[in-house]
CSV table of C-alpha atoms in Angstrom, one decimal:
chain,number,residue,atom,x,y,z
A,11,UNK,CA,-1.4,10.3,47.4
A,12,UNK,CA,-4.2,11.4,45.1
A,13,UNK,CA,-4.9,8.8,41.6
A,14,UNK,CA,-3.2,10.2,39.1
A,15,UNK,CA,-5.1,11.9,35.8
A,16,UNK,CA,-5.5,9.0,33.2
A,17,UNK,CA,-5.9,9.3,29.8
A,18,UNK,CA,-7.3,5.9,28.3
A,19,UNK,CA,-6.8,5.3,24.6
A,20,UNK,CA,-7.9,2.0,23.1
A,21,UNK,CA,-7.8,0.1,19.6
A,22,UNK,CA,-11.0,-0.2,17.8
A,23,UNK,CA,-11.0,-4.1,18.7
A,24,UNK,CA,-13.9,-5.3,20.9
A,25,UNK,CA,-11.4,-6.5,23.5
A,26,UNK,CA,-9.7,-3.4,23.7
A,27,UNK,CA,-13.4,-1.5,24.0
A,28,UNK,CA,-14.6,-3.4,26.6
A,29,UNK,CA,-11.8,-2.6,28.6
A,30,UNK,CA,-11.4,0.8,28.1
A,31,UNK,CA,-15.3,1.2,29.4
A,32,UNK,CA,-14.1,-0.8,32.5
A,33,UNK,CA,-11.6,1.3,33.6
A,34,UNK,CA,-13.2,4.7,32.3
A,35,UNK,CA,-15.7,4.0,34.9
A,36,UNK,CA,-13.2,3.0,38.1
A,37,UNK,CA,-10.6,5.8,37.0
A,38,UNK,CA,-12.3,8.7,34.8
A,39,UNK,CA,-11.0,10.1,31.5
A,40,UNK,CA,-8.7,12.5,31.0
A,41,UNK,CA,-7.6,14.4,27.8
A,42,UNK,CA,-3.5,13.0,27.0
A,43,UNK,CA,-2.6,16.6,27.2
A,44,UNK,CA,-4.1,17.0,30.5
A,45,UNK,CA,-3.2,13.8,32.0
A,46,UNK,CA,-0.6,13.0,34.2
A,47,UNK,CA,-0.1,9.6,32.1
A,48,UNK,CA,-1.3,7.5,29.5
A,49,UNK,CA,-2.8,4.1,28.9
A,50,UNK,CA,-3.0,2.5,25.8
A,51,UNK,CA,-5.2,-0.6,25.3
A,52,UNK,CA,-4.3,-2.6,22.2
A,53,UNK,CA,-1.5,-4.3,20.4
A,54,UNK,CA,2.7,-2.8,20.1
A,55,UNK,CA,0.8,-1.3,16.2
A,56,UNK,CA,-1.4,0.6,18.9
A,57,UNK,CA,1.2,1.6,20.9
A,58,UNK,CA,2.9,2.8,18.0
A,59,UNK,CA,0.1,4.7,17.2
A,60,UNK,CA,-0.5,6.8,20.4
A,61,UNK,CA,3.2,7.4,20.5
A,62,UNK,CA,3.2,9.2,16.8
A,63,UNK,CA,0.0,10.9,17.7
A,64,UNK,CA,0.6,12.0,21.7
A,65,UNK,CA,4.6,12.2,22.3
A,66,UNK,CA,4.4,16.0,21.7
A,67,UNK,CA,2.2,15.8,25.0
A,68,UNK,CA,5.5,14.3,26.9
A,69,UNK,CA,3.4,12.4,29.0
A,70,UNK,CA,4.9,8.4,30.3
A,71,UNK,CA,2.5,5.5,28.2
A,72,UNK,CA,1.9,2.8,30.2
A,73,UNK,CA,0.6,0.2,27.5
A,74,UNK,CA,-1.9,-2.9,28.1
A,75,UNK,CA,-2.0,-5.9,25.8
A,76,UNK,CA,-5.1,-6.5,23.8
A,77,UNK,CA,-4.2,-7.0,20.8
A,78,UNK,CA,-2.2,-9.9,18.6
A,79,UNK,CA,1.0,-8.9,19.5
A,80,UNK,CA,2.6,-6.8,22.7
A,81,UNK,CA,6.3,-6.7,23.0
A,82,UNK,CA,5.8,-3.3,24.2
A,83,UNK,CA,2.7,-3.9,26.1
A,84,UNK,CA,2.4,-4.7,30.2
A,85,UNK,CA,-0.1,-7.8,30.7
A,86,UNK,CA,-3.9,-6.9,30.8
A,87,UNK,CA,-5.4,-6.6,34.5
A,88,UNK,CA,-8.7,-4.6,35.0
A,89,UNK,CA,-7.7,-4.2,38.8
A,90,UNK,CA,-4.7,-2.0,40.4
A,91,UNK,CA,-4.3,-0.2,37.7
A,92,UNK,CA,-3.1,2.8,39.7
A,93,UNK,CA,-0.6,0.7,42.2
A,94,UNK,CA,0.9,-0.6,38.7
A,95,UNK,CA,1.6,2.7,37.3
A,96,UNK,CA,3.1,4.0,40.4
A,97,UNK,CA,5.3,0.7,40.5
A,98,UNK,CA,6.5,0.4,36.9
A,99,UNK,CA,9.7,1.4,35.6
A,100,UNK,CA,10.3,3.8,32.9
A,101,UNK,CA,12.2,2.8,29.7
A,102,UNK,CA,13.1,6.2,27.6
A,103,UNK,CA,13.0,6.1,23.9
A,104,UNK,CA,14.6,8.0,21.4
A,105,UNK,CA,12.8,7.8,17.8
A,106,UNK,CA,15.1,8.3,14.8
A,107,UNK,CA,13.8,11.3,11.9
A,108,UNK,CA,13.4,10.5,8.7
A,109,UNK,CA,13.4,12.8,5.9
A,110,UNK,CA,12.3,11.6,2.6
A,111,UNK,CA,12.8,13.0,-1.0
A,112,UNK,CA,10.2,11.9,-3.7
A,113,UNK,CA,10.7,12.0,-7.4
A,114,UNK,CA,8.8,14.5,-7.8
A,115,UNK,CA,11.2,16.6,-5.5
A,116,UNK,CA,9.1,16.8,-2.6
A,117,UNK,CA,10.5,15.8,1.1
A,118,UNK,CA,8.8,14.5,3.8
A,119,UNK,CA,9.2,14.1,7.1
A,120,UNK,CA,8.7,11.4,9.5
A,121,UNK,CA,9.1,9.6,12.9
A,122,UNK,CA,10.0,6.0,13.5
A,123,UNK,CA,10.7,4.7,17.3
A,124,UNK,CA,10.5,0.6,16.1
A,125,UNK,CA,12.3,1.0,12.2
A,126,UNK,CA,13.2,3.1,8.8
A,127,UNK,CA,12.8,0.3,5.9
A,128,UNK,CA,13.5,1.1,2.1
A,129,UNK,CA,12.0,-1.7,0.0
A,130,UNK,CA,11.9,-2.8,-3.5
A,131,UNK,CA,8.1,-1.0,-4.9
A,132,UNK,CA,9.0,-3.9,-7.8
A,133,UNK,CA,9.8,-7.4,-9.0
A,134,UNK,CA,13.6,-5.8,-9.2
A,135,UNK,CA,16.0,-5.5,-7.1
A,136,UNK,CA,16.9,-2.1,-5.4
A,137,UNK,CA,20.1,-0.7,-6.1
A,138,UNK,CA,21.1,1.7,-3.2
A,139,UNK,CA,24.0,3.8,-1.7
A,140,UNK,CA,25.1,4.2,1.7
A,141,UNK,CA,26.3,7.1,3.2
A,142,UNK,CA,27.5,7.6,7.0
A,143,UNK,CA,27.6,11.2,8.2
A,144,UNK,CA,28.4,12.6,4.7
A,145,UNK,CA,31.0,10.0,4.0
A,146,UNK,CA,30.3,7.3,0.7
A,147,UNK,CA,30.3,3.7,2.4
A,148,UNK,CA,28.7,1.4,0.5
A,149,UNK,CA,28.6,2.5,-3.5
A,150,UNK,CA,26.5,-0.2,-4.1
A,151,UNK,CA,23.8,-3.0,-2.1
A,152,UNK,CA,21.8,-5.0,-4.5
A,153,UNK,CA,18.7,-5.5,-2.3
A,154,UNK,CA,15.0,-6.3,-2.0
A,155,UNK,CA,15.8,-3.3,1.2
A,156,UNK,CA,17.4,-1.9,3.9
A,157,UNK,CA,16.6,-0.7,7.2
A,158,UNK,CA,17.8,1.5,10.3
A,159,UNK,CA,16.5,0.0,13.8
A,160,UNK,CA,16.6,1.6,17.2
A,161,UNK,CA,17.0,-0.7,20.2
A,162,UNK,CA,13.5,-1.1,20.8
A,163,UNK,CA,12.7,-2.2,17.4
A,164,UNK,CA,15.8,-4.4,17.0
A,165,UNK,CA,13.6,-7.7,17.9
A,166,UNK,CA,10.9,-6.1,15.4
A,167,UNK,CA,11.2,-6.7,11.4
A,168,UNK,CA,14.9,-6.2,12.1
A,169,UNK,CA,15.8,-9.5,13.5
A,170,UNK,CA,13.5,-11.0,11.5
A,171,UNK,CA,15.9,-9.7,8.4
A,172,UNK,CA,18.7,-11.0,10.7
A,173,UNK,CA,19.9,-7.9,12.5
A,174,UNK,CA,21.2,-7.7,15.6
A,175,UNK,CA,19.0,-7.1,19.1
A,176,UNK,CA,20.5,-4.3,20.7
A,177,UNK,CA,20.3,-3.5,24.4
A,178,UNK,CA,18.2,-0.7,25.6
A,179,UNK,CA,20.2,1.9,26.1
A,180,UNK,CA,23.2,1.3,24.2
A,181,UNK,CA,23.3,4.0,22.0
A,182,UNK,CA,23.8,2.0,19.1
A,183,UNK,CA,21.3,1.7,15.5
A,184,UNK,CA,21.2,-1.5,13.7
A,185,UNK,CA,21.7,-1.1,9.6
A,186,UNK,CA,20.6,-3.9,8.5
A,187,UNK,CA,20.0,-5.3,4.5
A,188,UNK,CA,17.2,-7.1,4.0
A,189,UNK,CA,17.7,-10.2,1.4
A,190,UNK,CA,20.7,-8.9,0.0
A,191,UNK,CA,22.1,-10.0,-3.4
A,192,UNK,CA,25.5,-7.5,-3.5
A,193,UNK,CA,27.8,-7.2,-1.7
A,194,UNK,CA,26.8,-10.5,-0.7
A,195,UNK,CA,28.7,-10.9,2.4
A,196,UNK,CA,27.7,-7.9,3.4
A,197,UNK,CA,25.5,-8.2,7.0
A,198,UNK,CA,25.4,-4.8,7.7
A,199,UNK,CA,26.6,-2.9,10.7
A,200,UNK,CA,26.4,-1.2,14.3
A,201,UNK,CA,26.5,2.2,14.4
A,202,UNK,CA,26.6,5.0,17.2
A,203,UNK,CA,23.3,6.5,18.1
A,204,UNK,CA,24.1,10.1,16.8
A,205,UNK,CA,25.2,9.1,13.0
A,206,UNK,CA,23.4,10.0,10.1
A,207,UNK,CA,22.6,7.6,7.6
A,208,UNK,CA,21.6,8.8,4.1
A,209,UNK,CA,20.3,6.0,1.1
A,210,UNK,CA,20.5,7.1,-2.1
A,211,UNK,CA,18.0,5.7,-4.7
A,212,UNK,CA,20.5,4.6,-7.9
A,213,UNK,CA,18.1,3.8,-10.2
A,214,UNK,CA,14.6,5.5,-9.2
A,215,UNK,CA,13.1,5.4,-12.5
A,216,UNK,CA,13.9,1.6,-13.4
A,217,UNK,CA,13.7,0.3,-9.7
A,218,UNK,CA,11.7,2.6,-7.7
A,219,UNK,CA,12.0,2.1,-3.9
A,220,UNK,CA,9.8,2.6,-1.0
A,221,UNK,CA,10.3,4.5,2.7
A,222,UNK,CA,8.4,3.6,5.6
A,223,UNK,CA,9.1,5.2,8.6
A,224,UNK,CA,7.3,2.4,11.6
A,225,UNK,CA,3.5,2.5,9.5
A,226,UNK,CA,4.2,5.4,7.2
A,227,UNK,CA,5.1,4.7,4.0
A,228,UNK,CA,6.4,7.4,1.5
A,229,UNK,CA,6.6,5.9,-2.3
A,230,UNK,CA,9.1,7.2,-5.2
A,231,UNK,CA,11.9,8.0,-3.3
A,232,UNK,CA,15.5,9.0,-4.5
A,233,UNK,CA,17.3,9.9,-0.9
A,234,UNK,CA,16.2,9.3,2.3
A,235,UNK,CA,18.3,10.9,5.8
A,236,UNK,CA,18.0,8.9,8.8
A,237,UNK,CA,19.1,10.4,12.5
A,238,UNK,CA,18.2,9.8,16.2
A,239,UNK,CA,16.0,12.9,17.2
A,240,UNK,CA,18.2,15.2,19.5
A,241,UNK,CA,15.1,16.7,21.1
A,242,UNK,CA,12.2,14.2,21.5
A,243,UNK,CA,12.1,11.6,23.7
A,244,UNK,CA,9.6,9.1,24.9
A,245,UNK,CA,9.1,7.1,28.4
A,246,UNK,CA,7.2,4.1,28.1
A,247,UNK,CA,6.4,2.3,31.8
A,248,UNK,CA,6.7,-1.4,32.1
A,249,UNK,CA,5.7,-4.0,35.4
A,250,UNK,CA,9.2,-4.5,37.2
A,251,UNK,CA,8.9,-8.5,36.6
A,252,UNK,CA,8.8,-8.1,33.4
A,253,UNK,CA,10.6,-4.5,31.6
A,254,UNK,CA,11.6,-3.7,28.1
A,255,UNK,CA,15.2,-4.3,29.1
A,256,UNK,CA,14.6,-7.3,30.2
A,257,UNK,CA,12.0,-8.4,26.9
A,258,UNK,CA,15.0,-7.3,24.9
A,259,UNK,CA,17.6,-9.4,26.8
A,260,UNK,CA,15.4,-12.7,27.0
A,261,UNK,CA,14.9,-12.2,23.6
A,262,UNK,CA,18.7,-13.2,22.7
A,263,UNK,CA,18.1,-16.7,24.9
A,264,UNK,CA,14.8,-18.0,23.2
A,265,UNK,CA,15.6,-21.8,21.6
């Protein structure tokens, strides 16, 4: 079986450089689109980084940690790098779309495979409205935010906010408030896969609020419409001993 075509990306960090010069000279470079798959050297901000910039490409990401964090990431090994790529299992990921409408009435549009956040751009308190699939739900959450998670970035800055972890492959979205003041039992909610979600800014003006779609933030917005992508999809590949599903499960035990 001929070695696959390797595209090596790295962070700019001088671990992550000095490893990507290591295995450019044992495996060769290759351009993402014309590789057969993809490495990515760094931390999971990398990852998310070479998944915004190369999932067009549709080639599988195999990631490698060098970085400060790597819940996405395989362990780093110089050696067998082809054997571990042939071996690893593939975890599909659907990111969810953002569309974002600014004050000054422009939209933007964005992908986000960890989170969608709104947050507070002030001292006060966001005052946002909820709407599920065209239907009013919540007229009202007093907030510092709120956020829509996909599975994969359910153990992210979701569960720090207290959301739920959700299995890979569940379908599901966590909507989760983050340090909400009204409704104050409100804890959020699990919601099917395919719903749209749609925040209304109440008071943009007085208590302008933030979007930030994974690293991209848009600023001033009055409505933002969140959905899982029906089209794109991404496959990351993980070391059997130790997959995303199983990360995500293991996650749920830690004392």
């Amino acid at each position: 079986m001929s070695e696959p075509r390797i595209a090596l990306l790295a962070s700019p960090t001088e671990e992550a450089q000095a490893a990507l010069s290591l295995l450019a000279a044992r495996h060769g470079r290759h351009a993402p689109e014309d590789a057969d798959v993809v490495v990515a050297l760094g931390g999971d901000g990398f990852m998310l980084q070479t998944l915004h910039r190369h999932a067009t490409a549709g080639k599988p990401v195999y990631g490698m940690k060098l970085g400060s964090v790597g819940f996405l990431m395989n362990h780093y090994h110089g050696d067998r790098l082809v054997e571990r790529i042939a071996a690893a299992e593939p975890a599909v990921l659907r990111p969810l779309e953002m569309q974002a409408m600014t004050e000054s009435g422009a939209t933007v549009g964005s992908l986000a495979y960890n989170e969608v956040s709104l947050l507070r751009q002030t001292r006060q308190a966001a005052h946002i409205a909820i709407d599920l699939n065209g239907k009013p739900r919540l007229d009202e959450l007093i907030c510092d935010g709120v956020m829509v998670a996909t599975p994969a970035g359910s153990t992210a800055y979701n569960f720090s906010a207290q959301g739920p972890i959700l299995p890979l492959g569940s379908s599901i979205i966590a909507l989760t408030p983050i340090a909400a003041f009204r409704p104050r039992r409100w804890r959020g909610a699990l919601l099917k896969s395919a719903t749209q979600v749609r925040f209304r800014v109440l008071d943009p003006y007085k208590r302008p609020v933030s979007a930030t779609a994974d690293s991209h933030e848009v600023r001033d917005v009055v409505e933002v419409t969140i959905r899982e992508s029906e089209h794109l999809t991404v496959t990351l590949l993980f070391d059997p001993e130790h997959n995303l599903e199983e990360r995500i499960l293991s996650e749920q035990f830690v004392v």
